[in-house]
Coordinates of C-alpha atoms (C1' of nucleotides) in Angstrom, one line a residue:
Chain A
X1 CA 77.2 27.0 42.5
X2 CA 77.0 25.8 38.8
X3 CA 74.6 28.3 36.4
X4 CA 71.9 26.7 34.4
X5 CA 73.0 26.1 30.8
X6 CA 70.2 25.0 28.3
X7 CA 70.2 24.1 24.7
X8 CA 68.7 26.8 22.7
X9 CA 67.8 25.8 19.5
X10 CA 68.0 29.6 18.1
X11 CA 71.7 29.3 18.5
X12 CA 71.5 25.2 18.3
X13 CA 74.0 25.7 21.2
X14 CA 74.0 25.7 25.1
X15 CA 73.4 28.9 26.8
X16 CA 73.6 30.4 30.4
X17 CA 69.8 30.9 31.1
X18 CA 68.5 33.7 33.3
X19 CA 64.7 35.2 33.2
X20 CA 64.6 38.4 31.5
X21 CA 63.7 40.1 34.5
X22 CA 66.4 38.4 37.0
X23 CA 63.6 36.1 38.9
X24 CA 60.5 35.0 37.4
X25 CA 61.1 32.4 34.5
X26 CA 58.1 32.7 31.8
X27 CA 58.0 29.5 29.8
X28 CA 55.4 28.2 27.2
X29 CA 54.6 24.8 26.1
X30 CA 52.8 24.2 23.4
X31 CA 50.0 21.5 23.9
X32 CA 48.0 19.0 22.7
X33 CA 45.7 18.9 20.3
X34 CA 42.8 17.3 22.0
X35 CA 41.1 14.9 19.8
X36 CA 42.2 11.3 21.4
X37 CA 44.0 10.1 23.9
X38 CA 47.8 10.9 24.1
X39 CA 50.0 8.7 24.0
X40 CA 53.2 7.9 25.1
X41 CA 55.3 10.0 22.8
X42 CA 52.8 12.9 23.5
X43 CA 53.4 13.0 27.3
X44 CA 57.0 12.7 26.8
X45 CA 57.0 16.7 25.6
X46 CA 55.5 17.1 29.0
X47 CA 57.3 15.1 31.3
X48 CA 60.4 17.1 29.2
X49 CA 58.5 20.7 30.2
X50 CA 57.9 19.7 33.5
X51 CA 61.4 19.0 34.6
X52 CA 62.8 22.2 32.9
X53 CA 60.1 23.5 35.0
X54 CA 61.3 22.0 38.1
X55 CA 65.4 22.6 37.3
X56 CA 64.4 25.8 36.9
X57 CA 62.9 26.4 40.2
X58 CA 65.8 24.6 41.9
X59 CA 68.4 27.2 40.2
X60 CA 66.0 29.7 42.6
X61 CA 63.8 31.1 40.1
X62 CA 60.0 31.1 39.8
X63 CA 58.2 30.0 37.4
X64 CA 55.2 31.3 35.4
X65 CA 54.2 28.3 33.0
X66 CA 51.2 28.6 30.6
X67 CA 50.2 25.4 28.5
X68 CA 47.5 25.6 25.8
X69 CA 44.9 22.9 24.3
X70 CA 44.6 23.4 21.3
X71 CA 40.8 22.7 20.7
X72 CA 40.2 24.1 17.7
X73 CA 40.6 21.4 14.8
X74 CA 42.7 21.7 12.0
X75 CA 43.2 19.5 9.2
X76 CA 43.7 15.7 9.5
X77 CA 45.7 15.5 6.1
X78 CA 47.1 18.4 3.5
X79 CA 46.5 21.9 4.6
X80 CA 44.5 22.9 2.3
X81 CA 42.6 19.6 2.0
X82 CA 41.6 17.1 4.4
X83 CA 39.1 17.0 7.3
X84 CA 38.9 18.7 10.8
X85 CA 40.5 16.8 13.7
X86 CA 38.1 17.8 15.8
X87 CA 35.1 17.3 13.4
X88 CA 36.2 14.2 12.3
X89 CA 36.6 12.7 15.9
X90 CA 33.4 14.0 17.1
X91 CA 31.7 12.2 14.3
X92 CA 33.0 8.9 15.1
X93 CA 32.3 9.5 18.7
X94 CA 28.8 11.0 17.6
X95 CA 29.4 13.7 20.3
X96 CA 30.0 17.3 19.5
X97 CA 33.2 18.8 18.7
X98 CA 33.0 21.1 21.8
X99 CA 32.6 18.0 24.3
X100 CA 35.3 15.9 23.0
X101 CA 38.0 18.5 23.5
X102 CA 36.4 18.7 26.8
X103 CA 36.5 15.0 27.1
X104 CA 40.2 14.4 26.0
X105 CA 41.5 17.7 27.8
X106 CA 40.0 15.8 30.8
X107 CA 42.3 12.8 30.0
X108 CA 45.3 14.8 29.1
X109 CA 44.9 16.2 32.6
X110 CA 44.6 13.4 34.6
X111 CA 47.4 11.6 32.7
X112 CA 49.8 14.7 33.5
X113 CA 48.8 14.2 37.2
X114 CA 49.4 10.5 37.1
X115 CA 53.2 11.4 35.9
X116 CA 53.9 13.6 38.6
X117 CA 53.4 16.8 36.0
X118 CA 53.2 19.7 38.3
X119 CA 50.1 22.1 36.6
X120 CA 50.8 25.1 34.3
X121 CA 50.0 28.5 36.4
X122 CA 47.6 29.1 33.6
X123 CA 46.0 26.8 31.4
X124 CA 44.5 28.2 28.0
X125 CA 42.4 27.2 25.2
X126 CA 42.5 28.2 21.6
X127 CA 39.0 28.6 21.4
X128 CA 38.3 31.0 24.2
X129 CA 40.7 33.2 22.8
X130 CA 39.4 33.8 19.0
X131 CA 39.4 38.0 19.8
X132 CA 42.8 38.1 20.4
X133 CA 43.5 35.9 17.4
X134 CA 41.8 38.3 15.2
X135 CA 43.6 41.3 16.5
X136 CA 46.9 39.9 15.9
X137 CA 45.9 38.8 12.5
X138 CA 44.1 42.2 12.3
X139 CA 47.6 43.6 13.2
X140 CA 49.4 42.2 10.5
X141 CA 47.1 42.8 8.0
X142 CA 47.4 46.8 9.1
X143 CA 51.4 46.0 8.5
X144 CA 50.8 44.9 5.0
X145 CA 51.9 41.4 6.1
X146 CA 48.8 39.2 4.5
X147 CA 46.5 38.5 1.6
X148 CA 43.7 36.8 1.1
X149 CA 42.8 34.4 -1.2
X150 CA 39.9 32.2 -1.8
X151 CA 39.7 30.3 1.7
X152 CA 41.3 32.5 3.7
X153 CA 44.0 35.0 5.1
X154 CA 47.7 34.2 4.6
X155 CA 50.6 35.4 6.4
X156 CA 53.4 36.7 2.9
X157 CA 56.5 35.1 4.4
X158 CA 58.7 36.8 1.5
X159 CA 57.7 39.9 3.2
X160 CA 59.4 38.7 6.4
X161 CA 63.4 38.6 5.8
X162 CA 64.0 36.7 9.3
X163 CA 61.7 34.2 8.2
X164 CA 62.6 30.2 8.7
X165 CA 65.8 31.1 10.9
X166 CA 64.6 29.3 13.7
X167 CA 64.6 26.1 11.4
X168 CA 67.6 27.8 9.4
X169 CA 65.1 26.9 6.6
X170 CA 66.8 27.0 2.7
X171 CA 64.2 28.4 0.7
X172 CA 65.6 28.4 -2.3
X173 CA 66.6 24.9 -2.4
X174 CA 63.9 23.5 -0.1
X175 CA 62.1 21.4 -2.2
X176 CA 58.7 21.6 -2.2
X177 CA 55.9 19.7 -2.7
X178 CA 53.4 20.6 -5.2
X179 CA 50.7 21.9 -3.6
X180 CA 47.3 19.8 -4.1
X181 CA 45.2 21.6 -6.7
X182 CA 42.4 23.7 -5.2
X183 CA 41.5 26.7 -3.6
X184 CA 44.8 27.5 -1.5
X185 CA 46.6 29.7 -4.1
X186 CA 49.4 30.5 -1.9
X187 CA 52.4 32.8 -3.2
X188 CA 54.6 30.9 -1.8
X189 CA 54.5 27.3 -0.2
X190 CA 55.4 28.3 3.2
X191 CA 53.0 30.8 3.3
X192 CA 50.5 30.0 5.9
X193 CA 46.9 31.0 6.8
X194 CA 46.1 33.6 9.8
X195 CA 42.5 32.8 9.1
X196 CA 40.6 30.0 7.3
X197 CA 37.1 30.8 5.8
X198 CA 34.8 28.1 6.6
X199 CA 34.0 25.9 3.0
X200 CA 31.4 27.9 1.1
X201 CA 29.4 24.8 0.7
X202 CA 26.3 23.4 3.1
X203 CA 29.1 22.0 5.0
X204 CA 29.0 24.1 8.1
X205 CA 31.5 23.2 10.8
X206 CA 31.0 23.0 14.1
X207 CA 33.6 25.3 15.1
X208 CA 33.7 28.4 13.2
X209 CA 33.3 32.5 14.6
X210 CA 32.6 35.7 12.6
X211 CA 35.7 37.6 12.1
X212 CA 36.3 40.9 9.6
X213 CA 37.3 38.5 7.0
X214 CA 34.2 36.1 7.5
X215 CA 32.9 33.4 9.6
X216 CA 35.5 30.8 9.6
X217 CA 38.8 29.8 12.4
X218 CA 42.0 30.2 13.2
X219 CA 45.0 29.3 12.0
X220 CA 46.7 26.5 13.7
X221 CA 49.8 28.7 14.5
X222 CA 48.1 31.5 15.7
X223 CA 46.6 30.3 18.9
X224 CA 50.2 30.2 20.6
X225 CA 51.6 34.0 19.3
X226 CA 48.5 35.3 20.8
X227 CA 48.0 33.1 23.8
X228 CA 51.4 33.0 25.1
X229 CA 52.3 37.1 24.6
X230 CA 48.9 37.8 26.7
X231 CA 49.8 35.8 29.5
X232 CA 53.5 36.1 29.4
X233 CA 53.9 39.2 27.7
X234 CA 56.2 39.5 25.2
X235 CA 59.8 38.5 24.8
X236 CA 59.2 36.2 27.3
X237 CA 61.8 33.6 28.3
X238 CA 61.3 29.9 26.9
X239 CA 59.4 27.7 25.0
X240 CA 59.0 24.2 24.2
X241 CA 57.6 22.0 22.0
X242 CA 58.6 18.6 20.3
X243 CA 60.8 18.8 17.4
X244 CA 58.6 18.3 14.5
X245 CA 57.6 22.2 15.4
X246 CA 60.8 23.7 15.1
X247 CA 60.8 24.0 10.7
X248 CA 56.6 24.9 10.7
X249 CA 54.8 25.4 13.8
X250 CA 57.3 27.2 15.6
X251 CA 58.8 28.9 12.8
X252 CA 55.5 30.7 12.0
X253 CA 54.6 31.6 15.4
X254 CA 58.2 33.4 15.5
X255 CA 57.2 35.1 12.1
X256 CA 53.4 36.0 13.2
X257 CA 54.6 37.2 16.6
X258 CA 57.9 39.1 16.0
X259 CA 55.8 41.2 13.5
X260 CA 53.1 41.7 15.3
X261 CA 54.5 42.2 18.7
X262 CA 57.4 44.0 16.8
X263 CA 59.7 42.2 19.5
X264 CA 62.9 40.3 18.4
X265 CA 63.5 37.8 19.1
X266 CA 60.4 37.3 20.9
X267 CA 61.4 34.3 22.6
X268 CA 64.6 33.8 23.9
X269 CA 64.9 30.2 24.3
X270 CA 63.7 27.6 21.9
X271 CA 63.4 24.2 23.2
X272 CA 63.0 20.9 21.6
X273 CA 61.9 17.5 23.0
X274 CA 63.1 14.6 20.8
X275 CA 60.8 11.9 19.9
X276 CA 59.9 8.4 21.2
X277 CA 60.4 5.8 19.2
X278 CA 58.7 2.4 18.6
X279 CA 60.5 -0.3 16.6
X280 CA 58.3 0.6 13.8
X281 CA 59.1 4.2 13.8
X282 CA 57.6 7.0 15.9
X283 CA 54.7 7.1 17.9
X284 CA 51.9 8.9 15.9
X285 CA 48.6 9.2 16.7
X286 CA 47.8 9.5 13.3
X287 CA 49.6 6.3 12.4
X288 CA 48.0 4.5 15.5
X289 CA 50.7 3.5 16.6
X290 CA 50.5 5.5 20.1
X291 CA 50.0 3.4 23.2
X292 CA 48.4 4.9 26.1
X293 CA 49.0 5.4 30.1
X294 CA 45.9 3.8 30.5
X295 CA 47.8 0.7 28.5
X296 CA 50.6 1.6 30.8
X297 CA 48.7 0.6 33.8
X298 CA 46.9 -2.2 32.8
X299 CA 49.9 -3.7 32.5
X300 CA 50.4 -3.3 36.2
X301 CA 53.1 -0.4 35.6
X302 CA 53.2 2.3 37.7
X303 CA 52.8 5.7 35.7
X304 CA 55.6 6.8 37.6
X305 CA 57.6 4.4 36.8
X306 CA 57.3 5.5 32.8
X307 CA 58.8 9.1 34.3
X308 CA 61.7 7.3 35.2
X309 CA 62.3 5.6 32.0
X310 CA 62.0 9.1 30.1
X311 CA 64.6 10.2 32.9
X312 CA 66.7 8.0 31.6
X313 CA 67.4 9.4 28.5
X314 CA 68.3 12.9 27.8
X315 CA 65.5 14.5 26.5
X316 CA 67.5 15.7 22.8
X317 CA 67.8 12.1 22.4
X318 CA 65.6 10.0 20.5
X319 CA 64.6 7.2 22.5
X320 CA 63.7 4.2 21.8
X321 CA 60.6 2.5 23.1
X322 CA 60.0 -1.1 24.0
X323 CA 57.7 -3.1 26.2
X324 CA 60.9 -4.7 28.1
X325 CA 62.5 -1.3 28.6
X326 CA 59.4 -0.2 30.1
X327 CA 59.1 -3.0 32.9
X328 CA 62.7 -2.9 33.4
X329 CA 61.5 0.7 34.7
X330 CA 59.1 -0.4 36.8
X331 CA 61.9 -2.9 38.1
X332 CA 63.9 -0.2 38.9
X333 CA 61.0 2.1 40.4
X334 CA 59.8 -0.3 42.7
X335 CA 63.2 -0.9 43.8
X336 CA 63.9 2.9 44.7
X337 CA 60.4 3.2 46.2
X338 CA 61.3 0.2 48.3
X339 CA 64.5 2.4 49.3
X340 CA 62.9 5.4 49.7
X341 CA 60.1 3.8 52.3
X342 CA 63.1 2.2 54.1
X343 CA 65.0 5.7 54.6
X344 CA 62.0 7.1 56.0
X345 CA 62.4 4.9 59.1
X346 CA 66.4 6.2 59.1
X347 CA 67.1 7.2 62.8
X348 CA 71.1 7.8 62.5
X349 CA 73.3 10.5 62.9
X350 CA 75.7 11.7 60.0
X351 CA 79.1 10.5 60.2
X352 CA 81.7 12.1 58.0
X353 CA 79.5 13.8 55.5
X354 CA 79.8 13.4 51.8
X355 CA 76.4 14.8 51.6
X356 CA 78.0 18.3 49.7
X357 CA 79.4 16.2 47.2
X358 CA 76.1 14.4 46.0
X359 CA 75.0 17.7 45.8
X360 CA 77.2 19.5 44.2
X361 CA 77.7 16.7 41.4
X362 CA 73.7 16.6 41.1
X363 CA 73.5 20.1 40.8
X364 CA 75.9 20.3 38.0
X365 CA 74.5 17.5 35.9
X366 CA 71.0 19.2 36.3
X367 CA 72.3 22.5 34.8
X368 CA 73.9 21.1 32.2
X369 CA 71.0 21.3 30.0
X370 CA 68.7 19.0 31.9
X371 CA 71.0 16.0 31.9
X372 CA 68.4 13.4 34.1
X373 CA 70.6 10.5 33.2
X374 CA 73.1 11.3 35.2
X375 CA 71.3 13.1 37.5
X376 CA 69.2 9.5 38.0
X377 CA 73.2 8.3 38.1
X378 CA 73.8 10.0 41.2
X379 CA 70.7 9.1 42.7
X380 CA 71.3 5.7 42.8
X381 CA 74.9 6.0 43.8
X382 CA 73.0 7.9 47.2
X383 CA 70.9 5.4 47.5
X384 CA 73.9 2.9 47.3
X385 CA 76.3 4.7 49.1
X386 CA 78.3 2.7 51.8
X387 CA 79.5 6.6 53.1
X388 CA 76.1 8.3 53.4
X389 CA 74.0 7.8 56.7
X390 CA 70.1 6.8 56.2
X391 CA 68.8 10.4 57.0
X392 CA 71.3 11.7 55.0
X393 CA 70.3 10.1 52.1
X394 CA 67.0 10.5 52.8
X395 CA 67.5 14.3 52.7
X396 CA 69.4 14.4 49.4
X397 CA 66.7 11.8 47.6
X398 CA 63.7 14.4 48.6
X399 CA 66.1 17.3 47.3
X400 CA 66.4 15.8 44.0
X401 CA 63.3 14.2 44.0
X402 CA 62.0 17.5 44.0
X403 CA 63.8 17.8 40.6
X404 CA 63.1 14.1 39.3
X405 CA 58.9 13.9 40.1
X406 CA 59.6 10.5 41.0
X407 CA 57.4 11.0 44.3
X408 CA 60.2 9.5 46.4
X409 CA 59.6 12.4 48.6
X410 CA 56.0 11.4 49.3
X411 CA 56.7 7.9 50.0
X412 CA 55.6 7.0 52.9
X413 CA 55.4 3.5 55.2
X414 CA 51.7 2.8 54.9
X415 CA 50.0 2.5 58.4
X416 CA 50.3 -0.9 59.1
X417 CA 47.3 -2.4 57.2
X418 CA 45.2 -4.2 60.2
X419 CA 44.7 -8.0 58.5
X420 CA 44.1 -10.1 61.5
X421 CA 43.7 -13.1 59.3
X422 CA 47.2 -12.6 58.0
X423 CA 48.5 -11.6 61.3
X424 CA 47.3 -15.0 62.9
X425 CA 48.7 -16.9 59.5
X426 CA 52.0 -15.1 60.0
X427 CA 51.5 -16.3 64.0
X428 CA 51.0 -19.6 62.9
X429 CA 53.7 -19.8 60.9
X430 CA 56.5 -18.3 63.2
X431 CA 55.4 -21.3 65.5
X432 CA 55.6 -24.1 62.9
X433 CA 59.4 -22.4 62.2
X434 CA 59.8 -22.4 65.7
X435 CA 59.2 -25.8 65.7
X436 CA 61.4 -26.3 62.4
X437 CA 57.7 -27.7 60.6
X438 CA 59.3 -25.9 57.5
X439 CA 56.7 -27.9 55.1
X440 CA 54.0 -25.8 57.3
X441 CA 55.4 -22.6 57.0
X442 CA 56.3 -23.3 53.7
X443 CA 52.6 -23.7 53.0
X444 CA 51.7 -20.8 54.4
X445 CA 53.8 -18.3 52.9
X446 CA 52.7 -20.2 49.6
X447 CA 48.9 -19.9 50.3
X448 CA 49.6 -15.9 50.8
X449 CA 51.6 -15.2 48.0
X450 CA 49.2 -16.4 45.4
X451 CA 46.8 -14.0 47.0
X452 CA 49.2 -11.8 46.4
X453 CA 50.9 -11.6 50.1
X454 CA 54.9 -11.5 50.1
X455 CA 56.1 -12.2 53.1
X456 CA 59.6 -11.2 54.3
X457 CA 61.9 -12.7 57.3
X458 CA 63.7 -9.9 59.0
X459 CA 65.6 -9.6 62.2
X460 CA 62.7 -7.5 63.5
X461 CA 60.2 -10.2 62.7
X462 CA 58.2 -11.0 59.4
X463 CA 56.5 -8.0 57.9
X464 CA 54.2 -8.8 54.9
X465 CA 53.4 -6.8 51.7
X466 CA 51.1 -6.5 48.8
X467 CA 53.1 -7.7 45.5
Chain B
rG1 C1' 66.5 18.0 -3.0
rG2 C1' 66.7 20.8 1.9
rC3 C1' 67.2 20.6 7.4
rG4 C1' 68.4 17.5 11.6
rG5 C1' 69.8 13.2 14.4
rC6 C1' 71.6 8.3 15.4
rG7 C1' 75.0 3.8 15.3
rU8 C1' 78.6 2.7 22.9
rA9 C1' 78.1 -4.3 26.7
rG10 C1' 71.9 -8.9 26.1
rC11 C1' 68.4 -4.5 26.5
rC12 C1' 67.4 1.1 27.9
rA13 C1' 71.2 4.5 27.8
rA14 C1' 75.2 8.7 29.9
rG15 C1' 79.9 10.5 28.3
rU16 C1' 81.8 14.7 23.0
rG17 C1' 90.1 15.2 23.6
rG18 C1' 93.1 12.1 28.7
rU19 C1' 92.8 5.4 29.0
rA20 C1' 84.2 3.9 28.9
rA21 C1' 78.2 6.8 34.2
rG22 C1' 73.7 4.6 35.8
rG23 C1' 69.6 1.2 35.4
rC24 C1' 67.6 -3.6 34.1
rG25 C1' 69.0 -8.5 32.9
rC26 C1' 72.6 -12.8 33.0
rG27 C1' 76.2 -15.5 36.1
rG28 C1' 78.7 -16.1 40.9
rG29 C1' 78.6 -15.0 46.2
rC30 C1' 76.8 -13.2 51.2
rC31 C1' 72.4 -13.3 54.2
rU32 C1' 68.1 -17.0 55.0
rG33 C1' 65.8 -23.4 57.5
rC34 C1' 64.5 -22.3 52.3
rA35 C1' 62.8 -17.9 50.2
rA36 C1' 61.8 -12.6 49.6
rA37 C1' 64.2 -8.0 50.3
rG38 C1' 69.0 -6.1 50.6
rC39 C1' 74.2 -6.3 49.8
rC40 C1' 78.9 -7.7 47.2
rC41 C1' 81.4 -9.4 42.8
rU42 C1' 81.1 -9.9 37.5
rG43 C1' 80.7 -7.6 31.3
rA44 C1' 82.1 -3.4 26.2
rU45 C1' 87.6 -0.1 23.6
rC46 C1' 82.6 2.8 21.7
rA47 C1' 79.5 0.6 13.1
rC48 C1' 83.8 0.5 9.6
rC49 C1' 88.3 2.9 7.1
rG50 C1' 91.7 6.8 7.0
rG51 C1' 93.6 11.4 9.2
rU52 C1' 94.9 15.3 13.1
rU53 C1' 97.0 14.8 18.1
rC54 C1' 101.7 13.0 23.1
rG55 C1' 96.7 11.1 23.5
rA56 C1' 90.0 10.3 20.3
rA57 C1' 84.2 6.8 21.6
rU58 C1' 84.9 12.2 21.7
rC59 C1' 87.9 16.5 16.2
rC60 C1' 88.4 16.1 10.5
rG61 C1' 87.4 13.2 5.8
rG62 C1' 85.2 9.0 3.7
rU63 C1' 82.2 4.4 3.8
rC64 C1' 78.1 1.4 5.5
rG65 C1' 73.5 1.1 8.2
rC66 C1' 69.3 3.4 10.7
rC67 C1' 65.8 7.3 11.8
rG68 C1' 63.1 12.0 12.0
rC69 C1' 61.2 16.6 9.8
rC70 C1' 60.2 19.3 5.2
rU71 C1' 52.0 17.8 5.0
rC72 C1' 48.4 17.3 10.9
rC73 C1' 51.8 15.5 14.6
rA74 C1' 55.2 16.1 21.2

RNA sequence: GGCGGCGUAGCCAAGUGGUAAGGCGCGGGCCUGCAAAGCCCUGAUCACCGGUUCGAAUCCGGUCGCCGCCUCCA
C-alpha cells in the first residue's frame, strides 16, 4: 500500500505524512472572514481542506479538523488605515456587526453542506476567544517580543531570526511600500500588531474588549496561533490556507506561535490551495468579482457538480474559471449520477476481477499529494470499464466516492414518483406505438417534455424522468 | 525590486526523462419507428530558440506572452 505524500510548503517539496502521534491527524484551516457571501474562489480552500480531510482518513487515520470564522473585522484597505470589514458591512446592511457574522457564518455553513464539505470537529470564532488572545500576546510581551506604539501592540520581527522562512521572505531586498503616514510607527514594515487600540476619537467600534494594553481588538493573525494550539495543541500536524497567506498571514502566525508556544516548527505541514481564476483575474470579494453558489444554482447547476470541476484540477494549480467549464461539469455530473443510480440496480456476479487494480491505481494517485484529476481519471475508466461487473463497480465508486464527496454513494433510484396522469399518458402512448400512430406518440412525449418530463424507451418498458 | 506560478488538442485540465490521463464539446457510427439514455470510433508532439541525453512536454540556458502575492483577501 502506497504512503501519503503531501506538498509541504516549509520544504516547498512532497513529504511522507504521518500524525505526530501515529493515528490522529490534527489539521487547521484557516476560515473566512465573514462579512458577505463567499464566493467561488473562497469555497475552493474548503473543498481543497475537505478532501485532504477525506485522503487522510482513507490512508486509516482520524482526523481532528478545527476551522475558525474569523468575525472580528479588520481593515478593508491599508493596515494602518482603512475601515473595519465588519463595521463597514454592518453599516450598509444597517444590522449590527455581531449579527452579520452571524448571518454570513450561516451562509458559509450551508454553502459547505451544499458541497458535500464534511464539518470541522470543532468550529471556533475569533471573538469568543479574546482571553486567550491576550495571553499569548501577554506571553510575548513577557519575552521581550513587542512594543507599543501609538495604536497598538506590535510583534518586533527583527527580534525573531526564523522569521519570513515560511515565505523564504528577502528582507533586505524586499521592497517595501512606504507606509501611509499616521499613527502606525512600526520599526520595521513587517512588523505586525498583536493588539490594536480602538481610534481615540468618538468613533467607538462595535467590536472592541478591555485588554492590559486598553480597550481595543485583536490582531488579524492572532486569532489562528491561539485558536488552533488550544484545540490542537501544539506542534500539531497540518494547516491550510489559500496562498496569498503563505508571505503574511501565515508567516506571522508561525512567528507569534513558535515564540509563544516555544515549539518549532509548530506546524509541520503547510498547505496551500491555489487560486480561482476569472478571465479578468482572480476572484476577490473585494474586487466584486466573486460569484456565488447561490448564482451557481440559479443557473440550474448542481452545487455538486462545482466539486467536481474543482476535482478536476489539482488543487496547486491555478485554475481557471468560466461559465462553460462550469456547465460542462454539471454535463459530466449528471452523467455519473445517471451511472451511479444505474449500478445501484447491479445484480451480477464478478467475473475475472480487476477490481484490485482500480484500487490500487486510485490509491496511489490519491497519495500523491491529493492528485483528484486522476483520481476523477480512474473513476470514469470504472464507470466505463467493459471488464468490471455492475456491483463491482458499484463498490469501487462508493470507495472513492468516499474520497471524491461527489455523493455517488448516496445516490439512490427515487421511489417511483406515483403520477398517474403520466402513467396513463405513457399508457396511451405505448398503444398509439403499438399501433405504429407515431405522430400520437410523438405528441405525447412532446407535451411531457416541455413540462419537463423525459421520457426513455427501454427494453424493460418506458420509464420517465424529471429533466 | 523581492517571492511564486503558468503557457499541453475547441474548452477545463493530468502527466515533470522513455515515444502525450480524464472530462466536456465537435464529427462519424451502433441502438431506436424517431428520440432520449447508453455504447463505440475519432483529435494535440506539449509557447518559441538553443543545449544536456541513447531518449525531453518533462532537465539546463535564453526569448516571448500571461498571472498571483509582497496592502484586506481562499
Amino acid at each position: 500500500m502506497s504512503e501519503l505524500c503531501l506538498y509541504n510548503t516549509l520544504s516547498r517539496s512532497k513529504e511522507r505524512f504521518e500524525p505526530l502521534d501515529g493515528k490522529v491527524a490534527r489539521v487547521y484551516s484557516c476560515g473566512p472572514t465573514v462579512y458577505a457571501q463567499q464566493h467561488l474562489g473562497n469555497l475552493r480552500a474548503y473543498l481543497f481542506a475537505d478532501l485532504l480531510k477525506r485522503a487522510l482518513r482513507f490512508s486509516g487515520f482520524e482526523v481532528r479538523h478545527v476551522i475558525n470564522i474569523t468575525d472580528v473585522g479588520h481593515l478593508t484597505d491599508d493596515a494602518d488605515l482603512g475601515e473595519d470589514k465588519m463595521e463597514l458591512a454592518a453599516r450598509k446592511e444597517g444590522l449590527s456587526a455581531w449579527d452579520i457574522a452571524d448571518k454570513w457564518t450561516q451562509v458559509f455553513k450551508r454553502d459547505l453542506e451544499k458541497l458535500n464539505v464534511l464539518p470541522p470537529d470543532v468550529w471556533c470564532k475569533a471573538t469568543e476567544h479574546i482571553p486567550e488572545q491576550i495571553e499569548m500576546v501577554a506571553t510575548l510581551e513577557q519575552k521581550g517580543l513587542t512594543y507599543r506604539i501609538d495604536d497598538g501592540v506590535y510583534f518586533d520581527t527583527s527580534k525573531d531570526p526564523h522569521y519570513g522562512e515560511l515565505a523564504r521572505l528577502n528582507l533586505k531586498a524586499q521592497q517595501v511600500q512606504e507606509r501611509i503616514e499616521g499613527a502606525a510607527a512600526k520599526r520595521s514594515p513587517v512588523d505586525f500588531a498583536l493588539w490594536k487600540l480602538s481610534p481615540k476619537d468618538d468613533t467607538r467600534r462595535q467590536m472592541e474588549w478591555d485588554s492590559p494594553w486598553g480597550r481595543g481588538f485583536p490582531g488579524w493573525h492572532l486569532e489562528c496561533s491561539a485558536m488552533s494550539s488550544k484545540y490542537l495543541g501544539a506542534p500539531f500536524d497540518i494547516h491550510t490556507g489559500g496562498v496569498d497567506h503563505v508571505p503574511v498571514h501565515h508567516t506571522n502566525e508561525i512567528a507569534q506561535a513558535e515564540n509563544a508556544l516555544e515549539v518549532r516548527p509548530w506546524v509541520r505541514f503547510w498547505m496551500h490551495g491555489a487560486w480561482l481564476m476569472f478571465e479578468e483575474g482572480k476572484m476577490a470579494k473585494s474586487k466584486g468579482t466573486g460569484m456565488t453558489l447561490d448564482q451557481v444554482e440559479g443557473r440550474g447547476i448542481d452545487p455538486l457538480a462545482y466539486r467536481l470541476f474543482v476535482l478536476g484540477a489539482h488543487y496547486r494549480q491555478q485554475m481557471s474559471f468560466t461559465d462553460e467549464a462550469l456547465e460542462r461539469a454539471q454535463t459530466a455530473y449528471s452523467r455519473l449520477v445517471r451511472h451511479a443510480l444505474e449500478l445501484e440496480l447491479a445484480q451480477d456476479s464478478a467475473g475475472v476481477s480487476q477490481v484490485p487494480g482500480f484500487r490500487k491505481r486510485f490509491r496511489e494517485v490519491i497519495n500523491d499529494d491529493l492528485n483528484a484529476p486522476q483520481a476523477l481519471a480512474v473513476l470514469w475508466e470504472v464507470v466505463r470499464s467493459r471488464q468490471l461487473g455492475g456491483v463491482e463497480k458499484r463498490t469501487l465508486l462508493h470507495e472513492f466516492d468516499e474520497v471524491l464527496g461527489l455523493g455517488l454513494a448516496e445516490a439512490r433510484i427515487a421511489a417511483p414518483e406515483l403520477n398517474a396522469r403520466i402513467e396513463d399518458l405513457i399508457r396511451q402512448r405505448e398503444e398509439a406505438r403499438r399501433a405504429r400512430d407515431f405522430a400520437a406518440s410523438d405528441r405525447i412525449r412532446e407535451e411531457l417534455e416541455a413540462e419537463g418530463i423525459i421520457l426513455e424507451d427501454t427494453v424493460e418498458g418506458t420509464r420517465w424522468r424529471r429533466a
